[in-house]
mmCIF file of C-alpha atoms and ligand atoms in Angstrom:
data_model
loop_
_atom_site.group_PDB
_atom_site.id
_atom_site.type_symbol
_atom_site.label_atom_id
_atom_site.label_comp_id
_atom_site.label_asym_id
_atom_site.label_seq_id
_atom_site.Cartn_x
_atom_site.Cartn_y
_atom_site.Cartn_z
ATOM 1 C CA UNK V 1 -177.537 -68.353 -75.375
ATOM 2 C CA UNK V 2 -175.277 -71.897 -75.685
ATOM 3 C CA UNK V 3 -174.447 -70.881 -79.588
ATOM 4 C CA UNK V 4 -174.007 -66.913 -78.768
ATOM 5 C CA UNK V 5 -171.443 -68.563 -75.882
ATOM 6 C CA UNK V 6 -169.320 -70.934 -77.673
ATOM 7 C CA UNK V 7 -169.461 -68.237 -80.739
ATOM 8 C CA UNK V 8 -167.641 -66.050 -78.369
ATOM 9 C CA UNK V 9 -165.208 -68.159 -76.979
ATOM 10 C CA UNK V 10 -161.815 -67.533 -78.336
ATOM 11 C CA UNK V 11 -162.652 -63.858 -77.780
ATOM 12 C CA UNK V 12 -163.602 -64.760 -73.593
ATOM 13 C CA UNK V 13 -160.410 -66.966 -73.565
ATOM 14 C CA UNK V 14 -158.328 -63.996 -75.005
ATOM 15 C CA UNK V 15 -159.673 -61.382 -72.966
ATOM 16 C CA UNK V 16 -159.505 -63.030 -70.011
ATOM 17 C CA UNK V 17 -156.049 -64.003 -71.257
ATOM 18 C CA UNK V 18 -155.108 -59.876 -71.667
ATOM 19 C CA UNK V 19 -156.349 -59.242 -67.947
ATOM 20 C CA UNK V 20 -154.328 -62.120 -66.494
ATOM 21 C CA UNK V 21 -151.263 -60.971 -68.228
ATOM 22 C CA UNK V 22 -151.713 -57.108 -67.087
ATOM 23 C CA UNK V 23 -151.302 -58.314 -64.204
ATOM 24 C CA UNK V 24 -147.956 -59.617 -64.503
ATOM 25 C CA UNK V 25 -146.257 -55.689 -64.239
ATOM 26 C CA UNK V 26 -145.000 -55.111 -60.878
ATOM 27 C CA UNK V 27 -144.180 -51.601 -59.644
ATOM 28 C CA UNK V 28 -140.689 -52.978 -58.544
ATOM 29 C CA UNK V 29 -139.896 -55.025 -61.699
ATOM 30 C CA UNK V 30 -141.348 -53.232 -64.438
ATOM 31 C CA UNK V 31 -140.040 -51.748 -67.731
ATOM 32 C CA UNK V 32 -143.723 -49.995 -67.892
ATOM 33 C CA UNK V 33 -143.951 -48.538 -65.119
ATOM 34 C CA UNK V 34 -140.714 -46.063 -65.338
ATOM 35 C CA UNK V 35 -139.890 -44.673 -62.014
ATOM 36 C CA UNK V 36 -136.194 -43.403 -63.326
ATOM 37 C CA UNK V 37 -134.401 -40.074 -65.990
ATOM 38 C CA UNK V 38 -133.385 -43.102 -68.046
ATOM 39 C CA UNK V 39 -136.713 -46.221 -67.508
ATOM 40 C CA UNK V 40 -139.130 -42.825 -69.390
ATOM 41 C CA UNK V 41 -136.704 -42.140 -72.227
ATOM 42 C CA UNK V 42 -137.470 -45.607 -72.923
ATOM 43 C CA UNK V 43 -140.858 -46.260 -72.033
ATOM 44 C CA UNK V 44 -142.067 -43.506 -74.324
ATOM 45 C CA UNK V 45 -139.543 -44.955 -77.209
ATOM 46 C CA UNK V 46 -142.538 -47.589 -76.707
ATOM 47 C CA UNK V 47 -144.927 -45.765 -76.814
ATOM 48 C CA UNK V 48 -144.129 -43.861 -79.896
ATOM 49 C CA UNK V 49 -143.351 -47.323 -82.339
ATOM 50 C CA UNK V 50 -146.949 -48.131 -80.463
ATOM 51 C CA UNK V 51 -148.779 -45.552 -81.528
ATOM 52 C CA UNK V 52 -146.596 -45.063 -85.206
ATOM 53 C CA UNK V 53 -147.479 -49.252 -85.488
ATOM 54 C CA UNK V 54 -151.534 -48.397 -84.524
ATOM 55 C CA UNK V 55 -151.804 -45.914 -87.120
ATOM 56 C CA UNK V 56 -150.241 -48.157 -89.850
ATOM 57 C CA UNK V 57 -152.666 -51.328 -88.174
ATOM 58 C CA UNK V 58 -155.558 -48.384 -88.803
ATOM 59 C CA UNK V 59 -154.848 -46.886 -92.440
ATOM 60 C CA UNK V 60 -154.301 -50.668 -93.582
ATOM 61 C CA UNK V 61 -157.900 -52.325 -91.957
ATOM 62 C CA UNK V 62 -159.740 -49.213 -93.180
ATOM 63 C CA UNK V 63 -158.105 -49.444 -96.865
ATOM 64 C CA UNK V 64 -159.093 -53.059 -96.723
ATOM 65 C CA UNK V 65 -162.298 -53.473 -95.429
ATOM 66 C CA UNK V 66 -163.079 -50.595 -98.216
ATOM 67 C CA UNK V 67 -161.542 -52.667 -100.903
ATOM 68 C CA UNK V 68 -163.276 -55.743 -99.542
ATOM 69 C CA UNK V 69 -166.375 -54.046 -99.745
ATOM 70 C CA UNK V 70 -166.394 -52.829 -103.095
ATOM 71 C CA UNK V 71 -164.698 -54.758 -105.033
ATOM 72 C CA UNK V 72 -166.595 -57.937 -103.927
ATOM 73 C CA UNK V 73 -168.804 -60.023 -105.993
ATOM 74 C CA UNK V 74 -172.065 -58.908 -106.864
ATOM 75 C CA UNK V 75 -174.949 -60.935 -106.678
ATOM 76 C CA UNK V 76 -175.900 -61.583 -110.818
ATOM 77 C CA UNK V 77 -172.294 -60.309 -112.120
ATOM 78 C CA UNK V 78 -170.615 -63.916 -110.806
ATOM 79 C CA UNK V 79 -168.666 -63.890 -114.207
ATOM 80 C CA UNK V 80 -167.794 -60.292 -114.230
ATOM 81 C CA UNK V 81 -163.401 -59.611 -114.121
ATOM 82 C CA UNK V 82 -162.875 -56.401 -113.077
ATOM 83 C CA UNK V 83 -160.350 -53.717 -115.063
ATOM 84 C CA UNK V 84 -156.483 -55.605 -114.049
ATOM 85 C CA UNK V 85 -154.432 -52.960 -113.351
ATOM 86 C CA UNK V 86 -150.286 -54.366 -113.393
ATOM 87 C CA UNK V 87 -147.835 -51.758 -111.559
ATOM 88 C CA UNK V 88 -148.610 -48.019 -110.612
ATOM 89 C CA UNK V 89 -145.812 -45.750 -109.963
ATOM 90 C CA UNK V 90 -147.054 -43.419 -107.573
ATOM 91 C CA UNK V 91 -148.669 -46.230 -105.480
ATOM 92 C CA UNK V 92 -145.332 -47.786 -105.606
ATOM 93 C CA UNK V 93 -143.316 -44.293 -104.593
ATOM 94 C CA UNK V 94 -146.441 -43.773 -101.659
ATOM 95 C CA UNK V 95 -145.535 -47.064 -99.681
ATOM 96 C CA UNK V 96 -142.377 -46.957 -100.756
ATOM 97 C CA UNK V 97 -141.817 -43.385 -99.207
ATOM 98 C CA UNK V 98 -144.441 -43.989 -96.558
ATOM 99 C CA UNK V 99 -142.290 -46.905 -94.346
ATOM 100 C CA UNK V 100 -138.855 -44.650 -95.115
ATOM 101 C CA UNK V 101 -141.175 -41.838 -93.156
ATOM 102 C CA UNK V 102 -141.578 -43.711 -90.558
ATOM 103 C CA UNK V 103 -138.159 -45.619 -89.385
ATOM 104 C CA UNK V 104 -136.952 -41.795 -89.728
ATOM 105 C CA UNK V 105 -139.120 -41.116 -86.724
ATOM 106 C CA UNK V 106 -138.620 -44.209 -84.794
ATOM 107 C CA UNK V 107 -135.093 -44.026 -85.589
ATOM 108 C CA UNK V 108 -133.414 -40.777 -85.233
ATOM 109 C CA UNK V 109 -135.147 -40.472 -80.941
ATOM 110 C CA UNK V 110 -134.080 -44.172 -81.403
ATOM 111 C CA UNK V 111 -130.898 -43.597 -81.000
ATOM 112 C CA UNK V 112 -130.193 -39.615 -79.869
ATOM 113 C CA UNK V 113 -130.955 -42.198 -76.811
ATOM 114 C CA UNK V 114 -129.233 -44.780 -77.233
ATOM 115 C CA UNK V 115 -126.339 -42.331 -77.311
ATOM 116 C CA UNK V 116 -128.012 -40.222 -74.423
ATOM 117 C CA UNK V 117 -128.191 -43.418 -72.071
ATOM 118 C CA UNK V 118 -124.677 -43.780 -71.347
ATOM 119 C CA UNK V 119 -123.377 -40.784 -72.287
ATOM 120 C CA UNK V 120 -120.932 -40.586 -69.033
ATOM 121 C CA UNK V 121 -119.217 -37.920 -70.551
ATOM 122 C CA UNK V 122 -120.664 -34.543 -70.435
ATOM 123 C CA UNK V 123 -121.251 -34.709 -66.727
ATOM 124 C CA UNK V 124 -123.780 -31.572 -65.700
ATOM 125 C CA UNK V 125 -121.582 -28.842 -64.790
ATOM 126 C CA UNK V 126 -123.235 -29.171 -60.886
ATOM 127 C CA UNK V 127 -122.323 -32.152 -60.146
ATOM 128 C CA UNK V 128 -119.057 -32.007 -60.237
ATOM 129 C CA UNK V 129 -118.631 -34.483 -57.792
ATOM 130 C CA UNK V 130 -121.026 -37.021 -58.944
ATOM 131 C CA UNK V 131 -120.588 -40.280 -57.682
ATOM 132 C CA UNK V 132 -118.809 -42.649 -59.787
ATOM 133 C CA UNK V 133 -119.464 -46.320 -58.921
ATOM 134 C CA UNK V 134 -117.953 -49.159 -60.154
ATOM 135 C CA UNK V 135 -120.498 -52.199 -60.610
ATOM 136 C CA UNK V 136 -119.043 -55.675 -60.795
ATOM 137 C CA UNK V 137 -120.960 -58.996 -62.255
ATOM 138 C CA UNK V 138 -119.882 -62.627 -60.793
ATOM 139 C CA UNK V 139 -122.046 -65.590 -60.559
ATOM 140 C CA UNK V 140 -123.976 -64.805 -59.338
ATOM 141 C CA UNK V 141 -124.257 -61.766 -57.436
ATOM 142 C CA UNK V 142 -123.277 -57.854 -57.888
ATOM 143 C CA UNK V 143 -120.776 -56.226 -56.292
ATOM 144 C CA UNK V 144 -120.949 -51.977 -55.264
ATOM 145 C CA UNK V 145 -118.057 -49.790 -55.111
ATOM 146 C CA UNK V 146 -118.209 -46.263 -53.873
ATOM 147 C CA UNK V 147 -114.659 -45.151 -54.835
ATOM 148 C CA UNK V 148 -114.541 -41.993 -54.228
ATOM 149 C CA UNK V 149 -116.567 -42.417 -50.859
ATOM 150 C CA UNK V 150 -114.462 -45.448 -49.466
ATOM 151 C CA UNK V 151 -117.610 -47.991 -49.736
ATOM 152 C CA UNK V 152 -118.283 -50.755 -50.850
ATOM 153 C CA UNK V 153 -120.976 -52.892 -50.643
ATOM 154 C CA UNK V 154 -123.100 -56.161 -52.239
ATOM 155 C CA UNK V 155 -126.204 -56.488 -53.713
ATOM 156 C CA UNK V 156 -127.619 -53.638 -52.466
ATOM 157 C CA UNK V 157 -126.780 -50.174 -54.073
ATOM 158 C CA UNK V 158 -127.830 -47.477 -52.456
ATOM 159 C CA UNK V 159 -127.808 -44.107 -54.400
ATOM 160 C CA UNK V 160 -129.622 -40.284 -53.630
ATOM 161 C CA UNK V 161 -133.053 -39.910 -55.821
ATOM 162 C CA UNK V 162 -132.050 -36.120 -56.680
ATOM 163 C CA UNK V 163 -129.308 -36.699 -59.620
ATOM 164 C CA UNK V 164 -127.275 -39.402 -61.905
ATOM 165 C CA UNK V 165 -125.617 -41.583 -60.944
ATOM 166 C CA UNK V 166 -122.654 -42.473 -62.775
ATOM 167 C CA UNK V 167 -121.666 -46.347 -63.381
ATOM 168 C CA UNK V 168 -118.868 -47.880 -64.398
ATOM 169 C CA UNK V 169 -119.272 -51.764 -65.893
ATOM 170 C CA UNK V 170 -117.444 -54.794 -65.845
ATOM 171 C CA UNK V 171 -116.971 -58.927 -64.616
ATOM 172 C CA UNK V 172 -115.179 -60.683 -63.173
ATOM 173 C CA UNK V 173 -116.264 -63.748 -64.915
ATOM 174 C CA UNK V 174 -117.945 -64.328 -67.886
ATOM 175 C CA UNK V 175 -120.908 -61.573 -69.935
ATOM 176 C CA UNK V 176 -123.476 -60.315 -67.624
ATOM 177 C CA UNK V 177 -125.726 -57.379 -67.941
ATOM 178 C CA UNK V 178 -126.471 -54.873 -65.396
ATOM 179 C CA UNK V 179 -131.135 -54.353 -65.564
ATOM 180 C CA UNK V 180 -132.944 -52.454 -63.488
ATOM 181 C CA UNK V 181 -135.957 -52.253 -65.708
ATOM 182 C CA UNK V 182 -138.001 -49.871 -63.912
ATOM 183 C CA UNK V 183 -135.153 -47.035 -63.305
ATOM 184 C CA UNK V 184 -132.753 -47.452 -66.255
ATOM 185 C CA UNK V 185 -131.834 -49.974 -69.732
ATOM 186 C CA UNK V 186 -129.660 -52.416 -70.100
ATOM 187 C CA UNK V 187 -126.017 -52.709 -70.353
ATOM 188 C CA UNK V 188 -123.810 -55.636 -70.517
ATOM 189 C CA UNK V 189 -120.887 -56.276 -68.129
ATOM 190 C CA UNK V 190 -117.316 -57.495 -69.699
ATOM 191 C CA UNK V 191 -114.622 -59.170 -68.382
ATOM 192 C CA UNK V 192 -112.142 -58.119 -70.120
ATOM 193 C CA UNK V 193 -110.601 -54.517 -70.269
ATOM 194 C CA UNK V 194 -113.556 -52.059 -72.069
ATOM 195 C CA UNK V 195 -115.377 -50.683 -68.731
ATOM 196 C CA UNK V 196 -119.169 -49.815 -69.619
ATOM 197 C CA UNK V 197 -120.406 -47.051 -68.656
ATOM 198 C CA UNK V 198 -123.847 -45.719 -67.896
ATOM 199 C CA UNK V 199 -126.306 -43.441 -65.360
ATOM 200 C CA UNK V 200 -128.658 -43.943 -63.376
ATOM 201 C CA UNK V 201 -131.558 -41.533 -62.077
ATOM 202 C CA UNK V 202 -134.299 -42.557 -59.802
ATOM 203 C CA UNK V 203 -137.353 -39.704 -59.004
ATOM 204 C CA UNK V 204 -138.907 -41.694 -56.350
ATOM 205 C CA UNK V 205 -137.883 -43.170 -53.508
ATOM 206 C CA UNK V 206 -138.335 -46.697 -52.980
ATOM 207 C CA UNK V 207 -136.681 -50.262 -54.183
ATOM 208 C CA UNK V 208 -136.131 -51.617 -57.178
ATOM 209 C CA UNK V 209 -135.297 -54.564 -58.401
ATOM 210 C CA UNK V 210 -132.686 -55.511 -61.339
ATOM 211 C CA UNK V 211 -131.425 -58.143 -62.976
ATOM 212 C CA UNK V 212 -129.139 -59.646 -64.824
ATOM 213 C CA UNK V 213 -130.119 -59.732 -68.710
ATOM 214 C CA UNK V 214 -127.209 -61.988 -69.955
ATOM 215 C CA UNK V 215 -127.617 -65.368 -69.750
ATOM 216 C CA UNK V 216 -124.617 -65.976 -67.711
ATOM 217 C CA UNK V 217 -125.038 -69.979 -66.309
ATOM 218 C CA UNK V 218 -127.000 -72.163 -64.857
ATOM 219 C CA UNK V 219 -128.068 -69.862 -61.550
ATOM 220 C CA UNK V 220 -128.173 -66.532 -64.767
ATOM 221 C CA UNK V 221 -132.206 -66.248 -63.123
ATOM 222 C CA UNK V 222 -131.287 -65.380 -59.831
ATOM 223 C CA UNK V 223 -128.638 -63.072 -60.269
ATOM 224 C CA UNK V 224 -130.790 -60.062 -58.232
ATOM 225 C CA UNK V 225 -130.008 -57.220 -57.065
ATOM 226 C CA UNK V 226 -131.983 -54.071 -55.127
ATOM 227 C CA UNK V 227 -131.357 -50.358 -55.986
ATOM 228 C CA UNK V 228 -132.146 -48.122 -52.905
ATOM 229 C CA UNK V 229 -132.809 -44.702 -53.751
ATOM 230 C CA UNK V 230 -133.408 -42.754 -50.544
ATOM 231 C CA UNK V 231 -133.731 -39.325 -50.083
ATOM 232 C CA UNK V 232 -130.376 -37.064 -50.945
ATOM 233 C CA UNK V 233 -130.067 -35.988 -46.657
ATOM 234 C CA UNK V 234 -130.528 -39.912 -46.487
ATOM 235 C CA UNK V 235 -128.161 -40.957 -48.755
ATOM 236 C CA UNK V 236 -125.783 -38.291 -46.763
ATOM 237 C CA UNK V 237 -126.297 -40.537 -43.788
ATOM 238 C CA UNK V 238 -125.917 -43.359 -45.497
ATOM 239 C CA UNK V 239 -122.514 -42.362 -46.396
ATOM 240 C CA UNK V 240 -121.527 -41.365 -42.879
ATOM 241 C CA UNK V 241 -122.640 -44.712 -41.131
ATOM 242 C CA UNK V 242 -120.911 -47.088 -43.699
ATOM 243 C CA UNK V 243 -117.742 -44.559 -43.862
ATOM 244 C CA UNK V 244 -117.861 -44.475 -39.436
ATOM 245 C CA UNK V 245 -118.354 -48.610 -39.830
ATOM 246 C CA UNK V 246 -115.900 -50.517 -37.140
ATOM 247 C CA UNK V 247 -115.280 -53.834 -38.078
ATOM 248 C CA UNK V 248 -113.892 -55.043 -35.020
ATOM 249 C CA UNK V 249 -116.501 -54.255 -32.754
ATOM 250 C CA UNK V 250 -117.677 -56.999 -30.810
ATOM 251 C CA UNK V 251 -121.026 -57.773 -31.197
ATOM 252 C CA UNK V 252 -123.793 -57.398 -27.786
ATOM 253 C CA UNK V 253 -125.488 -61.044 -27.664
ATOM 254 C CA UNK V 254 -123.742 -64.265 -26.317
ATOM 255 C CA UNK V 255 -124.480 -65.636 -29.358
ATOM 256 C CA UNK V 256 -123.797 -63.354 -32.155
ATOM 257 C CA UNK V 257 -120.534 -63.042 -30.865
ATOM 258 C CA UNK V 258 -120.445 -67.415 -31.206
ATOM 259 C CA UNK V 259 -121.905 -66.745 -34.829
ATOM 260 C CA UNK V 260 -118.679 -64.180 -35.080
ATOM 261 C CA UNK V 261 -115.930 -66.294 -33.964
ATOM 262 C CA UNK V 262 -117.691 -69.146 -36.055
ATOM 263 C CA UNK V 263 -117.516 -66.712 -39.341
ATOM 264 C CA UNK V 264 -113.206 -65.961 -38.679
ATOM 265 C CA UNK V 265 -113.112 -69.836 -38.208
ATOM 266 C CA UNK V 266 -115.065 -71.229 -40.974
ATOM 267 C CA UNK V 267 -113.411 -68.705 -43.392
ATOM 268 C CA UNK V 268 -115.439 -67.027 -44.531
ATOM 269 C CA UNK V 269 -113.751 -64.241 -43.203
ATOM 270 C CA UNK V 270 -111.121 -65.163 -46.283
ATOM 271 C CA UNK V 271 -113.736 -64.242 -49.164
ATOM 272 C CA UNK V 272 -116.060 -61.798 -47.589
ATOM 273 C CA UNK V 273 -115.671 -58.213 -46.448
ATOM 274 C CA UNK V 274 -116.498 -56.344 -43.320
ATOM 275 C CA UNK V 275 -116.207 -53.061 -43.807
ATOM 276 C CA UNK V 276 -114.160 -51.319 -46.946
ATOM 277 C CA UNK V 277 -111.785 -53.177 -47.988
ATOM 278 C CA UNK V 278 -110.152 -54.793 -51.581
ATOM 279 C CA UNK V 279 -111.537 -57.660 -51.267
ATOM 280 C CA UNK V 280 -114.223 -58.326 -52.963
ATOM 281 C CA UNK V 281 -114.590 -62.847 -53.798
ATOM 282 C CA UNK V 282 -117.462 -63.117 -52.222
ATOM 283 C CA UNK V 283 -120.227 -60.204 -51.503
ATOM 284 C CA UNK V 284 -119.144 -57.631 -49.479
ATOM 285 C CA UNK V 285 -121.907 -58.239 -46.568
ATOM 286 C CA UNK V 286 -120.557 -54.444 -44.197
ATOM 287 C CA UNK V 287 -124.516 -53.664 -44.629
ATOM 288 C CA UNK V 288 -125.349 -57.305 -44.696
ATOM 289 C CA UNK V 289 -128.360 -56.650 -41.732
ATOM 290 C CA UNK V 290 -129.653 -54.173 -43.869
ATOM 291 C CA UNK V 291 -130.357 -56.179 -46.433
ATOM 292 C CA UNK V 292 -134.081 -56.842 -47.826
ATOM 293 C CA UNK V 293 -133.167 -60.243 -49.081
ATOM 294 C CA UNK V 294 -131.170 -63.211 -48.541
ATOM 295 C CA UNK V 295 -128.708 -63.923 -51.682
ATOM 296 C CA UNK V 296 -130.448 -61.711 -53.578
ATOM 297 C CA UNK V 297 -133.761 -64.431 -53.828
ATOM 298 C CA UNK V 298 -135.553 -65.271 -50.471
ATOM 299 C CA UNK V 299 -136.821 -63.410 -48.170
ATOM 300 C CA UNK V 300 -134.565 -61.860 -45.587
ATOM 301 C CA UNK V 301 -135.109 -63.636 -42.559
ATOM 302 C CA UNK V 302 -133.059 -66.121 -39.425
ATOM 303 C CA UNK V 303 -134.631 -69.336 -41.118
ATOM 304 C CA UNK V 304 -133.959 -67.949 -45.329
ATOM 305 C CA UNK V 305 -130.050 -67.051 -43.650
ATOM 306 C CA UNK V 306 -129.026 -70.182 -41.750
ATOM 307 C CA UNK V 307 -130.934 -72.876 -45.110
ATOM 308 C CA UNK V 308 -128.717 -70.514 -47.845
ATOM 309 C CA UNK V 309 -125.221 -71.638 -45.191
ATOM 310 C CA UNK V 310 -125.823 -75.197 -44.965
ATOM 311 C CA UNK V 311 -126.163 -75.738 -48.396
ATOM 312 C CA UNK V 312 -126.064 -73.158 -51.161
ATOM 313 C CA UNK V 313 -125.969 -74.773 -53.881
ATOM 314 C CA UNK V 314 -129.123 -75.428 -53.097
ATOM 315 C CA UNK V 315 -131.014 -72.119 -53.891
ATOM 316 C CA UNK V 316 -128.370 -70.664 -56.290
ATOM 317 C CA UNK V 317 -126.449 -74.205 -58.570
ATOM 318 C CA UNK V 318 -123.044 -73.463 -59.094
ATOM 319 C CA UNK V 319 -122.259 -70.385 -57.003
ATOM 320 C CA UNK V 320 -118.817 -69.840 -56.145
ATOM 321 C CA UNK V 321 -119.500 -70.341 -52.252
ATOM 322 C CA UNK V 322 -121.014 -74.179 -51.779
ATOM 323 C CA UNK V 323 -118.346 -76.673 -50.602
ATOM 324 C CA UNK V 324 -115.968 -73.799 -50.534
ATOM 325 C CA UNK V 325 -116.387 -73.929 -46.174
ATOM 326 C CA UNK V 326 -116.321 -77.139 -43.983
ATOM 327 C CA UNK V 327 -120.563 -78.006 -44.014
ATOM 328 C CA UNK V 328 -122.481 -75.984 -40.960
ATOM 329 C CA UNK V 329 -124.573 -77.152 -38.264
ATOM 330 C CA UNK V 330 -128.163 -76.152 -37.881
ATOM 331 C CA UNK V 331 -126.436 -74.399 -34.888
ATOM 332 C CA UNK V 332 -123.840 -73.265 -35.998
ATOM 333 C CA UNK V 333 -125.848 -71.898 -39.324
ATOM 334 C CA UNK V 334 -128.387 -69.854 -36.514
ATOM 335 C CA UNK V 335 -125.018 -68.609 -34.818
ATOM 336 C CA UNK V 336 -123.602 -67.109 -38.026
ATOM 337 C CA UNK V 337 -126.971 -66.079 -39.480
ATOM 338 C CA UNK V 338 -127.083 -64.347 -35.496
ATOM 339 C CA UNK V 339 -124.362 -62.369 -35.570
ATOM 340 C CA UNK V 340 -124.881 -61.374 -39.661
ATOM 341 C CA UNK V 341 -127.533 -59.919 -38.975
ATOM 342 C CA UNK V 342 -126.267 -57.697 -36.211
ATOM 343 C CA UNK V 343 -124.384 -55.809 -38.847
ATOM 344 C CA UNK V 344 -126.205 -53.150 -39.909
ATOM 345 C CA UNK V 345 -124.004 -49.941 -40.307
ATOM 346 C CA UNK V 346 -127.198 -47.587 -40.960
ATOM 347 C CA UNK V 347 -129.835 -45.812 -39.539
ATOM 348 C CA UNK V 348 -131.821 -45.719 -42.986
ATOM 349 C CA UNK V 349 -131.875 -49.217 -42.893
ATOM 350 C CA UNK V 350 -134.349 -51.332 -44.614
ATOM 351 C CA UNK V 351 -135.350 -54.033 -42.034
ATOM 352 C CA UNK V 352 -138.119 -55.559 -42.100
ATOM 353 C CA UNK V 353 -139.078 -55.386 -45.679
ATOM 354 C CA UNK V 354 -140.352 -58.563 -46.291
ATOM 355 C CA UNK V 355 -140.528 -59.362 -50.156
ATOM 356 C CA UNK V 356 -139.959 -57.384 -53.596
ATOM 357 C CA UNK V 357 -143.087 -55.290 -54.205
ATOM 358 C CA UNK V 358 -141.212 -53.202 -50.859
ATOM 359 C CA UNK V 359 -142.151 -49.146 -51.225
ATOM 360 C CA UNK V 360 -141.082 -46.308 -49.219
ATOM 361 C CA UNK V 361 -144.657 -46.698 -47.865
ATOM 362 C CA UNK V 362 -144.196 -49.648 -46.008
ATOM 363 C CA UNK V 363 -140.706 -48.747 -45.017
ATOM 364 C CA UNK V 364 -142.283 -45.690 -42.895
ATOM 365 C CA UNK V 365 -144.659 -48.359 -41.070
ATOM 366 C CA UNK V 366 -141.745 -50.366 -40.216
ATOM 367 C CA UNK V 367 -140.190 -48.144 -38.412
ATOM 368 C CA UNK V 368 -143.145 -47.051 -36.899
ATOM 369 C CA UNK V 369 -143.705 -50.584 -35.796
ATOM 370 C CA UNK V 370 -140.227 -50.491 -34.428
ATOM 371 C CA UNK V 371 -139.984 -47.499 -33.123
ATOM 372 C CA UNK V 372 -143.299 -47.771 -30.924
ATOM 373 C CA UNK V 373 -142.045 -51.694 -30.175
ATOM 374 C CA UNK V 374 -138.740 -49.807 -28.978
ATOM 375 C CA UNK V 375 -140.548 -47.485 -26.662
ATOM 376 C CA UNK V 376 -142.305 -50.652 -24.642
HETATM 377 CU CU1 LIG B 1 -125.483 -63.009 -64.408
HETATM 378 CU CU2 LIG B 1 -126.816 -63.700 -66.061
#
């Protein structure tokens, strides 16, 4: 028994590892579980190339095993040297032509999809008022400007599920790469004039994770954002809510009011806009209270907001906010956090989302819970 186990130890290890690694795909962050038009196209390309690979592998293995068995050294023929062949026009032509055909099968759809995925010129006729959003990457956060709608958000990109949404991509500093694995492919954001364009289209409602996919500094791996895909009706509601924000509205609680004053006194307001504003030195905070994460990476709760405000450098090394405002006491940071958490213009807010694997059903549960609490 032991010998048998020992002999297959490598096999056990490998299959265990396969199981372990196959658990890595998270539905909100996996190109292998496509939830959008673009990612579906890319997934089909992956299936096609894997199919071709398996086909080639099988053919080679069959020929290999056949040859090994057929031409192996037989007993009593140890000195026998089989017929030696050098060069064969037929065979050489075959094994040159087959790879060319296989490469063509791969190349044609790949090139086709590459152009189709960034095709923003041929907007469908029924989508004349298509939504265009300017995406700006900055160390280490994302700004989204819905130009025609006069809405700005940061870190969370709201889109409707029923259509392609068109993006214009640019950068304020170095090259970043905009990538929502579950929804679409990557696109670089360049700091120079040439703006890249692409479209995204989410099939299902949910919160999907976006990543920066171009090494851009010490906090590159922390340059996350979220895409919140909502139904067309909810999106309309969101647009209306965002357009009706009154940045001068006073918060209800005393603590939050004090927080707002501190926010203005401590020069937070010099970089962070609340409401529609061209100021975008730091992330726009209009809908901060609706966010699913703090700084794109931490669970959304007061404690994390306070931690972030007191020492952003600890959580995102090299970010531009560090040391750019007077040091805050825990009490002050707490008050500012209270204020920020009141910035919830949208009724379809995603509050209570606790971690990344947030999906629509969870939002419904949370909303129900909230409703019951409200009634009590
Ligand atoms: Cu931005 Cu990596």
